[in-house]
Short mmCIF file of C-alpha atoms in Angstrom, two decimals:
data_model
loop_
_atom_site.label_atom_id
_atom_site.label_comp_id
_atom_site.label_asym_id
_atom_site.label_seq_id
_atom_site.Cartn_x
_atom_site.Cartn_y
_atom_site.Cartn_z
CA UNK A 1 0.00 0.00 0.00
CA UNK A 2 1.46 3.57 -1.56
CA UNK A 3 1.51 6.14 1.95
CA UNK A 4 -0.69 8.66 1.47
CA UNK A 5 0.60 12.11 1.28
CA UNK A 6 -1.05 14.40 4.48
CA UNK A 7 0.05 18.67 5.29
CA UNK A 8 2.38 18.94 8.05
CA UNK A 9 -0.57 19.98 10.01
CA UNK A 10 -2.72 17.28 9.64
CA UNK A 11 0.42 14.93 10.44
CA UNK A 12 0.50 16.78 13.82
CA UNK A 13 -2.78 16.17 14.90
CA UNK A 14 -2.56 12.37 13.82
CA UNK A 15 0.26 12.05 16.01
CA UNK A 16 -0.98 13.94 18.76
CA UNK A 17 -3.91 11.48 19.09
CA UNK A 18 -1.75 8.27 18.37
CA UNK A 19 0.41 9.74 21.15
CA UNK A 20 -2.86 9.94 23.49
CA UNK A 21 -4.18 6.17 22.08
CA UNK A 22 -0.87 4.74 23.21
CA UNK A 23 -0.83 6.60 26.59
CA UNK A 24 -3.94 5.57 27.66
CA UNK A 25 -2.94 1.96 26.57
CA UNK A 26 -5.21 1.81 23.45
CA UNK A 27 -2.07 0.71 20.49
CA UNK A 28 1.22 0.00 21.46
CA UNK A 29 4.34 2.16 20.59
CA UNK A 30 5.00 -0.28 17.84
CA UNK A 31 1.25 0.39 16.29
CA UNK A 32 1.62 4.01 16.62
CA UNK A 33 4.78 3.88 14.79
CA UNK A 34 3.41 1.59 11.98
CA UNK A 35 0.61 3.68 11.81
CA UNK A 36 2.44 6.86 11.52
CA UNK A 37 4.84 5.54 8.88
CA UNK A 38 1.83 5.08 6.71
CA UNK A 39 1.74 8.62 6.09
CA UNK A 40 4.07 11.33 4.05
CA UNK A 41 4.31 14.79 4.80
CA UNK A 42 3.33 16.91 1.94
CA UNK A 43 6.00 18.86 0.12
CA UNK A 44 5.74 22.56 1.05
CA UNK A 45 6.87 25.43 -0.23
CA UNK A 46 10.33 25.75 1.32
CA UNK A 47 12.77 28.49 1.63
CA UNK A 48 14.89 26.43 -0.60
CA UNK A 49 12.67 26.02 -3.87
CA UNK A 50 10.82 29.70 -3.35
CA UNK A 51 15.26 30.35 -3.44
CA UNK A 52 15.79 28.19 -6.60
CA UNK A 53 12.77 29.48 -8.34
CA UNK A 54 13.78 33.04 -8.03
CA UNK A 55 17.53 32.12 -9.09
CA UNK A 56 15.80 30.60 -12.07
CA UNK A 57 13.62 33.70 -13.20
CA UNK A 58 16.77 36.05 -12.69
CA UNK A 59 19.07 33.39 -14.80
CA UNK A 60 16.64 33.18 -17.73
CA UNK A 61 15.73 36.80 -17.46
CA UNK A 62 19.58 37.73 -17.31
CA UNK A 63 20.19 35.78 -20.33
CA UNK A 64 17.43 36.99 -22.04
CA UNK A 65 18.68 40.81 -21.53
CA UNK A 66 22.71 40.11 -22.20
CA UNK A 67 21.21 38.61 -25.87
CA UNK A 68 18.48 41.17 -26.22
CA UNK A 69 20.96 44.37 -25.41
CA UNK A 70 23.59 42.29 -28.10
CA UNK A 71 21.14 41.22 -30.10
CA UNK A 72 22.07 43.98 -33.34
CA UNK A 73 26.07 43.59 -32.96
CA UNK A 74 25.42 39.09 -33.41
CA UNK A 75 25.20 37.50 -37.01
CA UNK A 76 21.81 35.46 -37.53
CA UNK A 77 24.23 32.34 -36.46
CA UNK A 78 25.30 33.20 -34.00
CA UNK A 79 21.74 34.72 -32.37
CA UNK A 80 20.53 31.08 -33.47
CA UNK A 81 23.27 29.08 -32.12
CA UNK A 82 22.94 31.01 -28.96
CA UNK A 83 19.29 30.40 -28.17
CA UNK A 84 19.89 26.62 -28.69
CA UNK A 85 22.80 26.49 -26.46
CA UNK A 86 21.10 28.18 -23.60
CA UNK A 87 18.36 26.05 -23.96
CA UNK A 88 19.98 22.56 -24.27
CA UNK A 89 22.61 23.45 -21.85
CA UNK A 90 20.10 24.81 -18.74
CA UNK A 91 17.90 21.54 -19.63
CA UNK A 92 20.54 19.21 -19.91
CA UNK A 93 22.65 20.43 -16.72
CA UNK A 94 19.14 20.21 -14.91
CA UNK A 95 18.96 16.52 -15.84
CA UNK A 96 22.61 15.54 -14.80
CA UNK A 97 21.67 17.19 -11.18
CA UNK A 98 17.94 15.79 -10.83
CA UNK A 99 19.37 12.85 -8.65
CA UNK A 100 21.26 14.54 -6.20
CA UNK A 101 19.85 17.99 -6.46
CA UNK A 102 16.17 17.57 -7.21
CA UNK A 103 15.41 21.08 -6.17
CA UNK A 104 17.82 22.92 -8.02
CA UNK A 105 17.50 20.79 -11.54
CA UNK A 106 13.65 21.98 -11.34
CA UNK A 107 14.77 25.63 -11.40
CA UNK A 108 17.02 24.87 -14.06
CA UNK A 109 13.94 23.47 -16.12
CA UNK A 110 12.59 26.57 -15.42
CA UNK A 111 15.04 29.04 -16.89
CA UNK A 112 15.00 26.35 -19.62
CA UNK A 113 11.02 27.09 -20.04
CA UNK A 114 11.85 30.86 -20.46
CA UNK A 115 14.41 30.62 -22.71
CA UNK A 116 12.50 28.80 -24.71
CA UNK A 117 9.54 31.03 -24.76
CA UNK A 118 11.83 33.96 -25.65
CA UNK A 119 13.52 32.28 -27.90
CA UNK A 120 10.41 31.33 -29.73
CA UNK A 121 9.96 35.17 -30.28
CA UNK A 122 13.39 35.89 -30.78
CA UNK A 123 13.58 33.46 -34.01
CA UNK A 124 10.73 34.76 -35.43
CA UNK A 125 12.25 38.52 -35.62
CA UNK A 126 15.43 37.05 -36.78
CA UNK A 127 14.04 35.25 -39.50
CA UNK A 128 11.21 37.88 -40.27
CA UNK A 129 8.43 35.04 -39.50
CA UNK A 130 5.19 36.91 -39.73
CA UNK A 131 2.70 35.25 -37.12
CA UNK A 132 0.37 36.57 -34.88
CA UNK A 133 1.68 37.10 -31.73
CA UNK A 134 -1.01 34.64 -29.83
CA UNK A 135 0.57 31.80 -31.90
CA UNK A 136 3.43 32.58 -30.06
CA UNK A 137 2.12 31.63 -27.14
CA UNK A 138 0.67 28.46 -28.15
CA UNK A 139 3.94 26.96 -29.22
CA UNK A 140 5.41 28.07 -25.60
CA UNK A 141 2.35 26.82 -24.08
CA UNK A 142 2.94 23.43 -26.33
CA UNK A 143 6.57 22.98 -25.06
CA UNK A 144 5.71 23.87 -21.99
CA UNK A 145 3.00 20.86 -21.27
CA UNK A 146 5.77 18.47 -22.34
CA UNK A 147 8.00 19.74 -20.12
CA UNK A 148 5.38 20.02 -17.03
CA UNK A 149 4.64 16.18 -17.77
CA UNK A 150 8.14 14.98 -18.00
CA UNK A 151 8.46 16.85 -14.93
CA UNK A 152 4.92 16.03 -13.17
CA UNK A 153 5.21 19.74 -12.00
CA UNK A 154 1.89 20.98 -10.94
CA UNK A 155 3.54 24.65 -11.55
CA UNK A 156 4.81 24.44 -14.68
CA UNK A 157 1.13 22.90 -16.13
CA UNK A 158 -0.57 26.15 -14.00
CA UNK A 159 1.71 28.04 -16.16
CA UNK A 160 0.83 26.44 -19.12
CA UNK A 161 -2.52 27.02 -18.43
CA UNK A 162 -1.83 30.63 -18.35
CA UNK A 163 -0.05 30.80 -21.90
CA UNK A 164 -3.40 28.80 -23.32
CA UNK A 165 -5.39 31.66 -21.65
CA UNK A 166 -3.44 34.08 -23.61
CA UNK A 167 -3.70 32.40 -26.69
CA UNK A 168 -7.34 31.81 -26.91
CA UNK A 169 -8.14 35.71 -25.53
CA UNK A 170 -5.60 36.89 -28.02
CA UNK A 171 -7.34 35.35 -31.09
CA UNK A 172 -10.29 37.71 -30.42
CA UNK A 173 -7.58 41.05 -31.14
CA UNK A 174 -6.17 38.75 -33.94
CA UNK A 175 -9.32 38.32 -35.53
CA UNK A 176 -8.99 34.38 -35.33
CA UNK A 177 -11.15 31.58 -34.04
CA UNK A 178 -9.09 29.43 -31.53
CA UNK A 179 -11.75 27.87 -29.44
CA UNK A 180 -12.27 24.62 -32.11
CA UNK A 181 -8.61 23.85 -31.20
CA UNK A 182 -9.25 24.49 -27.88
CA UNK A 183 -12.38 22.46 -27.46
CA UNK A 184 -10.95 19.54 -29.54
CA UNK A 185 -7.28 19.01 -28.73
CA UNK A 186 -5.85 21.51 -25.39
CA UNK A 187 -8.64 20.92 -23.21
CA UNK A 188 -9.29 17.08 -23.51
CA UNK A 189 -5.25 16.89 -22.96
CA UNK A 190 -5.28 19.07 -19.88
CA UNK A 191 -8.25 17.15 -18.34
CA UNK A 192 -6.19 14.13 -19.13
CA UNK A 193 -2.81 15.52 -17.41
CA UNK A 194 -4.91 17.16 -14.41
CA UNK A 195 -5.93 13.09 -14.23
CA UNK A 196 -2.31 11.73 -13.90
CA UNK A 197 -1.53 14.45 -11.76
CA UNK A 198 -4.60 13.29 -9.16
CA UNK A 199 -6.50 16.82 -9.47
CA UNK A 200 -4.47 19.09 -7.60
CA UNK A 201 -6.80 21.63 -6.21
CA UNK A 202 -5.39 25.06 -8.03
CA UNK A 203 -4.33 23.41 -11.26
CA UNK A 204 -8.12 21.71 -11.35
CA UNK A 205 -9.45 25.53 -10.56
CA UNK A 206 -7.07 26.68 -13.69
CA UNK A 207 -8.19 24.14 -16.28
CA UNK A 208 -12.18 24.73 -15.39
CA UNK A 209 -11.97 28.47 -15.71
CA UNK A 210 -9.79 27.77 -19.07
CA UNK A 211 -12.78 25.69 -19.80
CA UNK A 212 -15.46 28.25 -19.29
CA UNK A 213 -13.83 30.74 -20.68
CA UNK A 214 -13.30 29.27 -23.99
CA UNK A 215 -17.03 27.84 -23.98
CA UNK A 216 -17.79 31.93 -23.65
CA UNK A 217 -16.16 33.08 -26.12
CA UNK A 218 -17.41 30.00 -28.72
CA UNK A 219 -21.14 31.43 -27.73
CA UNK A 220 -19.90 34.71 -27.85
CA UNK A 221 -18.83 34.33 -31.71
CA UNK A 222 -21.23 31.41 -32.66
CA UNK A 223 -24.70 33.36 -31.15
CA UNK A 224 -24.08 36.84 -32.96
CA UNK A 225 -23.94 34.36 -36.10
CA UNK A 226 -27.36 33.00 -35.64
CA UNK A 227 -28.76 36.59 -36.50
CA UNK A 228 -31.27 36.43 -33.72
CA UNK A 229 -32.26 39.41 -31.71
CA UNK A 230 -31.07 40.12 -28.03
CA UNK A 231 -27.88 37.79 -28.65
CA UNK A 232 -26.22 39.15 -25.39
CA UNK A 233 -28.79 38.32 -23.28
CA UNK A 234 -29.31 34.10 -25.16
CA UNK A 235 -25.53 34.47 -24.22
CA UNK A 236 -25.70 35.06 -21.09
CA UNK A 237 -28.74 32.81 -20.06
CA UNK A 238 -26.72 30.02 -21.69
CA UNK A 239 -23.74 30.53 -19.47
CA UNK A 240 -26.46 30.93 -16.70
CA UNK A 241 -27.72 27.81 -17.48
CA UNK A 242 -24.48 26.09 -17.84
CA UNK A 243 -23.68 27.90 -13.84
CA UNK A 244 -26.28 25.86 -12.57
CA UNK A 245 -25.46 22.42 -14.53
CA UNK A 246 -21.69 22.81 -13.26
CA UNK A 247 -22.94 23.49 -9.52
CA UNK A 248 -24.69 20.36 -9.19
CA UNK A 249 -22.95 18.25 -11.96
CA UNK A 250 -22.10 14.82 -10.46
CA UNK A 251 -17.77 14.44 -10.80
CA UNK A 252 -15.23 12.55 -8.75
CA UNK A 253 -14.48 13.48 -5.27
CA UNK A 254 -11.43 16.11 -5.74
CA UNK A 255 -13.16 17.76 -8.70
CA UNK A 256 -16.74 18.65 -7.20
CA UNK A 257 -15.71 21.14 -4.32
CA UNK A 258 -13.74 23.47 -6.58
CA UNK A 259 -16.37 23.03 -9.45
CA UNK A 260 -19.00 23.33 -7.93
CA UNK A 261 -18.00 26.46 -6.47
CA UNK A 262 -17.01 27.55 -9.95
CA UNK A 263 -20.64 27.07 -11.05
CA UNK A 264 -22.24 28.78 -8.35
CA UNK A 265 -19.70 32.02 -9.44
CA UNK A 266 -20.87 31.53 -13.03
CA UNK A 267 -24.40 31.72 -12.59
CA UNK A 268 -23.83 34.34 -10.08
CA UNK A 269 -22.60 36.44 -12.35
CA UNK A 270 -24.40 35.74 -15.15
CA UNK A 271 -27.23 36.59 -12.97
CA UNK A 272 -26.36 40.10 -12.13
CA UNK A 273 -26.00 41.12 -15.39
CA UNK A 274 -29.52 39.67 -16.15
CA UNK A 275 -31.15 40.85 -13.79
CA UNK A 276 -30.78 44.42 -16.20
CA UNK A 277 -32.34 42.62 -19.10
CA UNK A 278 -35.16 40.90 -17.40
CA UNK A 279 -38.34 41.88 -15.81
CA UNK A 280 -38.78 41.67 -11.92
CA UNK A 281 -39.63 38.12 -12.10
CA UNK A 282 -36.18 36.61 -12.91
CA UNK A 283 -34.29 38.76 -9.59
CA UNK A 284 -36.96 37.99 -7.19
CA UNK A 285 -37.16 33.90 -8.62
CA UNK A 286 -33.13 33.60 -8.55
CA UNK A 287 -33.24 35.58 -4.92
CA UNK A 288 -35.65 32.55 -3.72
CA UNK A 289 -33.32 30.00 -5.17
CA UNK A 290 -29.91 31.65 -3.69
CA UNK A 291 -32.15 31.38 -0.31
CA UNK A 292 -33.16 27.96 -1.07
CA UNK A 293 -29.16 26.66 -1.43
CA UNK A 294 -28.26 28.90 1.79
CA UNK A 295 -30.70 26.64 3.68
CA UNK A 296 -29.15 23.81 2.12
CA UNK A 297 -25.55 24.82 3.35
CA UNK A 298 -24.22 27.00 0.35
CA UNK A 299 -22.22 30.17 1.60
CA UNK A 300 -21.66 30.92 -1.66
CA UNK A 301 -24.87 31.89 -2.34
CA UNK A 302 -24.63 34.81 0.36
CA UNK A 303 -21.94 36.45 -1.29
CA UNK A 304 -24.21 35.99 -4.13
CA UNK A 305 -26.77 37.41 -2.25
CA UNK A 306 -24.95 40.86 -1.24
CA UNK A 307 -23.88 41.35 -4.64
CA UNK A 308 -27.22 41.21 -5.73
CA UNK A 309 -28.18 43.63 -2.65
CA UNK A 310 -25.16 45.70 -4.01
CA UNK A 311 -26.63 46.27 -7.45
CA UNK A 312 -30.28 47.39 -6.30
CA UNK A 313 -28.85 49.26 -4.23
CA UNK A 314 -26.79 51.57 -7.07
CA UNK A 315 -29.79 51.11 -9.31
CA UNK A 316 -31.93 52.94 -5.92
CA UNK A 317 -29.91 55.19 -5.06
CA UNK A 318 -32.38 58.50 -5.93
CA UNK A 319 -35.39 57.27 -4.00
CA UNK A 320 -34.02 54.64 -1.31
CA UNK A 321 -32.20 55.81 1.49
CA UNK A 322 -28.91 54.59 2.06
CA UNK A 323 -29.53 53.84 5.81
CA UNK A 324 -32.51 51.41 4.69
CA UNK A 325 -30.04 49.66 2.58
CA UNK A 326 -27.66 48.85 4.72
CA UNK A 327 -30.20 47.77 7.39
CA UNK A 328 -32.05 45.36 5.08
CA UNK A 329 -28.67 44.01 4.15
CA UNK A 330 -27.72 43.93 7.73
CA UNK A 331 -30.46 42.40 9.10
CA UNK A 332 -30.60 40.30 6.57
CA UNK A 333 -26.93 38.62 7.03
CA UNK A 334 -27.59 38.44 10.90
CA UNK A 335 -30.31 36.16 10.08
CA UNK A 336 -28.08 34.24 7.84
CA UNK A 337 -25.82 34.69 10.52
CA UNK A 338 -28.25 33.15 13.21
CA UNK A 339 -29.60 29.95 10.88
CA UNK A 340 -26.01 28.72 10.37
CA UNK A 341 -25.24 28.50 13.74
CA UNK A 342 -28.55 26.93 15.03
CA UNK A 343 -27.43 24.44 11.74
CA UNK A 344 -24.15 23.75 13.33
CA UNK A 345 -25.35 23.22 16.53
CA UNK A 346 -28.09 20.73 15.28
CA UNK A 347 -25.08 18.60 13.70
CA UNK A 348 -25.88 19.87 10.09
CA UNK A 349 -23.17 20.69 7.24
CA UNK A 350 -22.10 23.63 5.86
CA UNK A 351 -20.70 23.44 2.44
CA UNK A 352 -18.53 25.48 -0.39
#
């Protein structure tokens, strides 16, 4: 049986009670310390790696300047024969060291990841390559991934993530569609990695916003198409719509906090700016349901809620008084307030 991987703080309290157990002559020392060995400690953030990583950004970056400041006075040879150097020789000396110095070879990988994104745009002025400049980024975010999985580095795959995010928000300024590649080849791979990688919370928070944000921008382009009045407002009851589905969607275990959370966001959002295009009807409906998942444990929904309190109270500013506001509000939270903790004392859960 692998040992499961606990925080440091979590490792504490288990020992704490085994300590107690074998005290009051529940295990013996030998059980405790079987027990106890079942577990791993979590690797933190040390002072070394946050070290390393910031050697590694001032390495690539320095390199990166000494070519850039040379870069007229050096043949086209040389400028290419440089780049590759750099690059094979940062990657290669972090491979020799990964054995005996696992931290530093990762922050060698990492100046190796910047040089290689730099010298992506570095080659195409040399050469005069004429591509739009969100391209770019998807061949560093392409190199990248490799990298991150050869590595099975949760940061390098959050930064891939964010290279992917510039390349599909780019295409909108480039006038290019990038969402069918996105839809059909990036975001199936991600989902695939963020698998292997046993969802890591932030890097599972990453890939569904990627997600979303790429589905927006499809409807965004596709709906206008259609030639249908009020396109804005199908666009946003879609995303709405798709809020609610991803709030209550059944996934595995380490996905559903995080996405469910994500859902309740989206249709929170989507909401507000709805609530200008519809009648009555839709804010005080959507006000009953965000008071229907508070009873149910979601304190999502009241952050939801005061946002929603925030916007009526702009829109009623000339003929509301601002003390009334904030009273409602008030009183309104206490109650909130009041039901939780009657819910916690009854044994219930609270949730998200």
């Amino acid at each position: 049986m692998a040992n499961k991987e606990i925080t440091k703080k979590q490792f504490e309290f288990l020992e704490h009670e085994f300590n107690y157990l074998e005290k009051e002559g529940v295990i013996s020392q030998q059980e405790k310390v079987r027990m106890l060995g079942s577990y791993d400690i979590k690797g933190n953030l040390s002072f070394i790696t946050i070290l390393l990583s910031i050697g590694a950004l001032l390495l690539g970056l320095g390199i990166l300047t000494f070519v850039a400041s040379n870069w007229i006075y050096l043949s086209k040879a040389v400028k290419f024969l440089l780049i590759i150097a750099c690059l094979i020789g940062v990657n290669f000396a972090g491979v020799k060291v990964q054995v005996r110095f696992p931290k530093t070879s990762r922050s060698l990988h990492y100046a190796g990841i910047l040089i290689f994104g730099a010298g992506i745009f570095l080659i195409e002025q040399m050469f005069n390559i004429t591509i739009n400049f969100n391209s770019s980024f998807l061949l560093w975010a392409i190199g990248t991934a490799f990298i991150g999985y050869y590595l099975k580095d949760v940061f390098i795959l959050l930064f891939t993530s964010f290279l992917l995010f510039i390349y599909i928000n780019g295409s909108i300024f480039a006038d290019e569609t990038s969402y069918p590649l996105a839809i059909l080849i990036f975001l199936p791979a991600l989902y695939i990695l963020l698998k292997k990688f046993d969802y890591p919370k932030y890097l599972t928070f990453f890939i569904n916003a990627l997600a979303i944000n790429t589905i927006a921008l499809f409807l965004m382009e596709f709906v206008p198409k259609l030639d249908v009045e009020n396109s804005n407002t199908i666009v946003l009851s879609i995303l709405f719509v798709l809020g609610i589905v991803l709030a209550y969607i059944p996934v595995r275990a380490k996905l559903q906090n995080i996405t469910h959370i994500q859902g309740h966001i989206l249709h929170g959002i989507t909401a507000l700016f709805l609530t200008f295009d519809f009648s009555i009807w839709f804010p005080l409906a959507y006000f009953v349901f965000l008071l229907y998942l508070i009873l149910k444990g979601s304190l999502t929904s009241i952050v939801i809620i005061c946002a929603l309190i925030f916007r009526y109270y702009i829109y009623s500013f000339d003929f509301l008084p601002k003390s009334l506001t904030f009273i409602i509000g008030g009183i309104m939270l206490i109650g909130f307030g009041f039901f939780f903790e009657n819910q916690r004392k009854k044994g219930g859960e609270l949730n998200e």
